[in-house]
Coordinates of C-alpha atoms in Angstrom, one line a residue:
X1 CA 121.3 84.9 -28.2
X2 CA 121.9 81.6 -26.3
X3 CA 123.4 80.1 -29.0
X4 CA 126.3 82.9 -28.2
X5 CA 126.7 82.2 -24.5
X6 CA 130.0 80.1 -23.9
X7 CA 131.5 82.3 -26.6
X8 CA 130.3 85.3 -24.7
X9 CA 131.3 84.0 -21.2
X10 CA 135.0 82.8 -23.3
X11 CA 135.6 86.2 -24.2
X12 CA 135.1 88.0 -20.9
X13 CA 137.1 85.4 -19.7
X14 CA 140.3 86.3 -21.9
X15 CA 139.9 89.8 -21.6
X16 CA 139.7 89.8 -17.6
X17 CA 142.2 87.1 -17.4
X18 CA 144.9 89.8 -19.7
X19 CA 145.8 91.5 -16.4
X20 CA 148.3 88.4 -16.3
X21 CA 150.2 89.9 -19.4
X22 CA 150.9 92.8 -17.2
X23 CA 152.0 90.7 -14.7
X24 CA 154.6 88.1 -16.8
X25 CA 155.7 91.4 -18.2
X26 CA 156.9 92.5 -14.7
X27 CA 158.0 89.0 -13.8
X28 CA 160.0 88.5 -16.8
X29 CA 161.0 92.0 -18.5
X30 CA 163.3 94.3 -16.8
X31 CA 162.1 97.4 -18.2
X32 CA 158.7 98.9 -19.5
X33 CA 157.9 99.2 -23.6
X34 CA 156.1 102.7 -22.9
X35 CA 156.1 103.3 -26.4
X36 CA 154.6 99.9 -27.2
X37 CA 151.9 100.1 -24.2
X38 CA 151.0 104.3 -24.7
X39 CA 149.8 103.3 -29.0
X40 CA 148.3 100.2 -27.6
X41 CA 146.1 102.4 -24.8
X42 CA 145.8 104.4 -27.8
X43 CA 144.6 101.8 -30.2
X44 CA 142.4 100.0 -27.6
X45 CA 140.5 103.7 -26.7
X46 CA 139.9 103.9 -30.5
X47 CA 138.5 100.7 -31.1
X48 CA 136.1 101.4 -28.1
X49 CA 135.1 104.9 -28.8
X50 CA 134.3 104.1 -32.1
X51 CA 132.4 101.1 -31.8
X52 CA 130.9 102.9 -28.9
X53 CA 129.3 105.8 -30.8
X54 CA 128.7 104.2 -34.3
X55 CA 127.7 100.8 -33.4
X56 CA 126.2 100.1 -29.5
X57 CA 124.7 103.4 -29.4
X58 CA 123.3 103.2 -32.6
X59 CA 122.0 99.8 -32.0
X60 CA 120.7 100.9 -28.4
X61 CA 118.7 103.6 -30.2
X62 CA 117.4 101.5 -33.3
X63 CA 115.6 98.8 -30.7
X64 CA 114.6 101.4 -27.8
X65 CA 112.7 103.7 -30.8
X66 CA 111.1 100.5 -32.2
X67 CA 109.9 99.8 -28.5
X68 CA 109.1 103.2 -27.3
X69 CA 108.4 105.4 -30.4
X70 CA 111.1 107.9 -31.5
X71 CA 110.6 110.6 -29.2
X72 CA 110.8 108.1 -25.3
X73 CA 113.0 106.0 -27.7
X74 CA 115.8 108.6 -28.0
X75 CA 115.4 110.2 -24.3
X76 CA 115.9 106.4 -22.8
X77 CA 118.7 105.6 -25.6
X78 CA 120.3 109.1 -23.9
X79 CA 119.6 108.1 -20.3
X80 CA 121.0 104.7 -20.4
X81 CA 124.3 106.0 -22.2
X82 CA 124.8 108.7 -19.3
X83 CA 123.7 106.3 -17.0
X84 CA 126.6 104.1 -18.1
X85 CA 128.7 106.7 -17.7
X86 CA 127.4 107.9 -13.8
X87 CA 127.6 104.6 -13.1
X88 CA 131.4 103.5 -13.8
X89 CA 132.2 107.4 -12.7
X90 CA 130.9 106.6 -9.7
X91 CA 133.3 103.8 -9.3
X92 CA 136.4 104.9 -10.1
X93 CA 135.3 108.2 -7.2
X94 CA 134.9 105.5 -5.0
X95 CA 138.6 104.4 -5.3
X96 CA 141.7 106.8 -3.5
X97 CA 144.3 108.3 -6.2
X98 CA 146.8 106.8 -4.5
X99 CA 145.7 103.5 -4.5
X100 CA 143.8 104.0 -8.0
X101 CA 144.9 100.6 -10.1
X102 CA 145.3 103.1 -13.4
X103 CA 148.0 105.0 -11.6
X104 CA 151.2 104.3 -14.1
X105 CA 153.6 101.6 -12.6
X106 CA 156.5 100.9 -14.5
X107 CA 158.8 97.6 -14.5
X108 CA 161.7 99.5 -13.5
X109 CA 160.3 99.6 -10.0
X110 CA 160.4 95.6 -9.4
X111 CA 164.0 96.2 -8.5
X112 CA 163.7 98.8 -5.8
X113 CA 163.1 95.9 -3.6
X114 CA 161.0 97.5 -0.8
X115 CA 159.7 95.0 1.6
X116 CA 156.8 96.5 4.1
X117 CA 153.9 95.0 5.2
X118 CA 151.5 98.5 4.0
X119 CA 152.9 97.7 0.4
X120 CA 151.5 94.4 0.4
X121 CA 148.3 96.2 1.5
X122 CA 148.1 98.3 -1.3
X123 CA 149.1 95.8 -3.6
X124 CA 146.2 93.0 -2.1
X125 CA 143.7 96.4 -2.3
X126 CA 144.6 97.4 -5.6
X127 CA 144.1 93.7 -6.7
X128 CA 140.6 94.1 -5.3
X129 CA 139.7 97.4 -6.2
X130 CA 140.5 96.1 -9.9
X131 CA 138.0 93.5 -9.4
X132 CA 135.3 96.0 -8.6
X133 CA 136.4 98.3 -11.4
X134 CA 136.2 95.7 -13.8
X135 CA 132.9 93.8 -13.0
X136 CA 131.2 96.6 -15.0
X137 CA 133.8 95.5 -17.9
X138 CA 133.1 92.1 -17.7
X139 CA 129.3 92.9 -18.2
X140 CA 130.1 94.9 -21.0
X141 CA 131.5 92.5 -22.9
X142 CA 129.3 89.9 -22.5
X143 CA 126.1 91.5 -23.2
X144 CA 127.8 92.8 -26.8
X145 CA 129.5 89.0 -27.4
X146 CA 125.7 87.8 -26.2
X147 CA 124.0 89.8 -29.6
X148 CA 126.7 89.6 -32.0
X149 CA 130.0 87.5 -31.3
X150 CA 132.5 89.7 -34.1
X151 CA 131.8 92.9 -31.7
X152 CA 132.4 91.1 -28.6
X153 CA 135.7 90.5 -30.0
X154 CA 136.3 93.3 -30.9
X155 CA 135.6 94.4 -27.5
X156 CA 137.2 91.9 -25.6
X157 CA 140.2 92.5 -27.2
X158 CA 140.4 96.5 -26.7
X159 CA 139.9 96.0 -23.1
X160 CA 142.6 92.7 -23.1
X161 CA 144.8 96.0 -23.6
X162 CA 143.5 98.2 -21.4
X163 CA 144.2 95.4 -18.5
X164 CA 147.8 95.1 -19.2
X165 CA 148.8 98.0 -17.1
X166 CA 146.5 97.0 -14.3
X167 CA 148.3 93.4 -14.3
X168 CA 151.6 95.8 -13.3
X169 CA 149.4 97.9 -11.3
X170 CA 149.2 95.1 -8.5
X171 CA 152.4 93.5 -9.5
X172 CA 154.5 96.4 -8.6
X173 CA 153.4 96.7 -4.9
X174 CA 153.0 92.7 -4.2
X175 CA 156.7 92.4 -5.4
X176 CA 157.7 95.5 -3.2
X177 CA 155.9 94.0 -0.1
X178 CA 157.3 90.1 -0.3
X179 CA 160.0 90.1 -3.0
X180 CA 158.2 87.4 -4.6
X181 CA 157.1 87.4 -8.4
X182 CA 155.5 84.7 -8.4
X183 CA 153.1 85.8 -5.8
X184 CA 152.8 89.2 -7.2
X185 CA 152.1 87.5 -10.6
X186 CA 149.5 85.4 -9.5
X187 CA 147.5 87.8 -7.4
X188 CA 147.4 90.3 -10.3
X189 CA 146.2 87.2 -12.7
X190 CA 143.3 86.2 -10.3
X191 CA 142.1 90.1 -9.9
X192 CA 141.0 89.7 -13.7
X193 CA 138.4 87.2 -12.4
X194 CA 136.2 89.8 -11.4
X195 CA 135.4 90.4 -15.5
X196 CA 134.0 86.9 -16.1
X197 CA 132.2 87.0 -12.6
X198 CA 130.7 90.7 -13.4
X199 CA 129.4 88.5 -16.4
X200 CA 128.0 85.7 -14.9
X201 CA 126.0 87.8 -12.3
X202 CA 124.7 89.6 -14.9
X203 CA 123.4 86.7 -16.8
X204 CA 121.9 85.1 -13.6
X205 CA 120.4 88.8 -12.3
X206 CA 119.2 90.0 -16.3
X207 CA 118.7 87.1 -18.4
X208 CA 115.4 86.1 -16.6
X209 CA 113.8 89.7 -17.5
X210 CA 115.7 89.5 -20.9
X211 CA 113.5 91.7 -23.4
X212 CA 114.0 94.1 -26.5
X213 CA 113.5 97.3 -24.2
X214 CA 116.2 96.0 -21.2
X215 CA 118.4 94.4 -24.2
X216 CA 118.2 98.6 -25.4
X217 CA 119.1 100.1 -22.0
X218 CA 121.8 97.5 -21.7
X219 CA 123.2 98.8 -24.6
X220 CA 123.6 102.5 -24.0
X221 CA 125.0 101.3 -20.3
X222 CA 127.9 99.7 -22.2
X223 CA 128.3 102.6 -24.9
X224 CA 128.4 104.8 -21.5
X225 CA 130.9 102.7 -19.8
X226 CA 133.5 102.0 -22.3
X227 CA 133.2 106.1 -23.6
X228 CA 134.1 106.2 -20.4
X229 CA 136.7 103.7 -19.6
X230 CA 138.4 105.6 -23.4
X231 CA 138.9 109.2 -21.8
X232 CA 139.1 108.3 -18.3
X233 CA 141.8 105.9 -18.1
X234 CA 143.0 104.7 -21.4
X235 CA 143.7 108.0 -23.3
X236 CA 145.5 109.6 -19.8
X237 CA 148.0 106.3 -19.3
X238 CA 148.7 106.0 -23.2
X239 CA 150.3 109.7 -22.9
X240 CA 151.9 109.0 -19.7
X241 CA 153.3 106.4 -20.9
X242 CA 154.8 107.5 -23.9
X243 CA 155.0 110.4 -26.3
X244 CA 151.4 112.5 -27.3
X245 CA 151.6 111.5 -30.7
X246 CA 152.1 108.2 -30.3
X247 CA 148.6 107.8 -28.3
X248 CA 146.7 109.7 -31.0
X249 CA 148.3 107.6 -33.5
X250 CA 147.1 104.2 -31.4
X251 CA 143.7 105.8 -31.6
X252 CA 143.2 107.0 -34.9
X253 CA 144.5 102.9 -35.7
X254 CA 141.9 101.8 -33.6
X255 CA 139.1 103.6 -35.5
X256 CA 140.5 102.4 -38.4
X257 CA 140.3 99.0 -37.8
X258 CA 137.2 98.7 -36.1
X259 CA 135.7 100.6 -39.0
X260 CA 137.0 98.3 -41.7
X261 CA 135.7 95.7 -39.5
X262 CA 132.1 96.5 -39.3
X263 CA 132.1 96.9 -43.4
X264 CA 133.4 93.7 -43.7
X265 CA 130.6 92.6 -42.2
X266 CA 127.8 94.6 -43.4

């Protein structure tokens, strides 16, 4: 696994770092692709659903019931799945609607030109709420780059997508509050930092007890978080965004590719 550990650390790096493509797009664009963004949400929930359920999972299970037996094998493979999913639910019930950085913000709203001191507020705490969403993110990803590098692309990618409309998230607000873009660009770039810090604290906190049965648990906890991540946030804003159709069509696209991907390298 070593051997994978700048690589690991370089993806979680570009994916966190994405929320700056949500940010040029605000400071450049004057109006919001939705249909673009809702099949991309789409796509990037497929790709992590699937390789979710048919891959991590499945790979969680294989080295928990080779540890533990079949029977305390499957029940931990089970807990640590749910557990991934208690524990990033448990997050995003931690952060207000109103302030939530998944709430749909649109590049049309850069020109309303608001300038009030609570907007920069919510635009400096949605910056930092996104930092705490996406430390779990950023630990995802590097513990699947860390085993096999082609599925930490794979991952990195899909949740390179998923940070786009975060990037406009904390844009919006930060350009309402100062009128700057600049500003608002930069903050929303540096709240991606969380991912590749999320990563680094879990290398310096988990490496040291690294073994087959935490390597296992680890697993499910990322299957968990980015099932998640899929029907929590990404599936919602695709429709929002754009049509229904559209979304499903991202997904099904997703699946498709990440499928073709793992048989091409069976």
């Amino acid at each position: 696994m070593n051997e994978n550990l700048l690589l690991a650390f370089g993806l979680t790096l570009f994916a966190g770092l994405s929320t700056g493509i949500g940010s040029a797009i605000a400071l450049v664009t004057t109006r919001t692709n939705t249909k673009f963004l809702s099949i991309a949400l789409g796509f990037s929930a497929g790709v992590m659903i699937y390789v979710s359920f048919v891959e991590i999972l499945s790979k969680a299970r294989h080295v928990l019931t080779e540890e533990m037996g079949l029977v305390s094998g499957s029940w931990i493979t089970a807990a640590s799945f749910f557990g991934g999913i208690l524990l990033i639910g448990l997050i995003d019930k931690l952060i207000p609607n109103v302030e939530n950085p998944h709430e749909i913000k649109r590049v049309e709203e850069m020109e309303l030109k608001i300038k009030n001191r609570r907007l920069k507020r919510l635009g400096l705490f949605t910056a930092l709420v996104i930092g705490l969403h996406n430390f779990p993110e950023g630990l995802a990803t590097f513990i699947a780059a860390l085993d096999d590098p082609a599925l930490g692309i794979a991952i990195a990618v899909a949740i390179a997508i998923h940070n786009i409309p975060e990037g406009i998230a904390v844009s919006v607000p930060i350009y309402f509050a100062t009128g700057s873009r600049k500003k608002a660009f930069w903050l929303s770039f540096s709240s991606g930092l969380a991912e590749p810090v999320g990563a680094l604290v879990g290398y310096l906190l988990l490496m040291p007890f690294m073994n087959p049965l935490m390597f296992g648990i680890l697993f499910g906890i990322v299957a968990g978080i980015m099932v998640f991540i899929s029907l929590d946030e990404l599936l919602p804003a695709a429709e929002e965004y754009g049509e229904h159709h559209l979304s499903i069509y991202g997904l099904v696209a997703g699946m498709a590719v990440m499928a073709i991907s793992l048989l091409l390298f069976v």
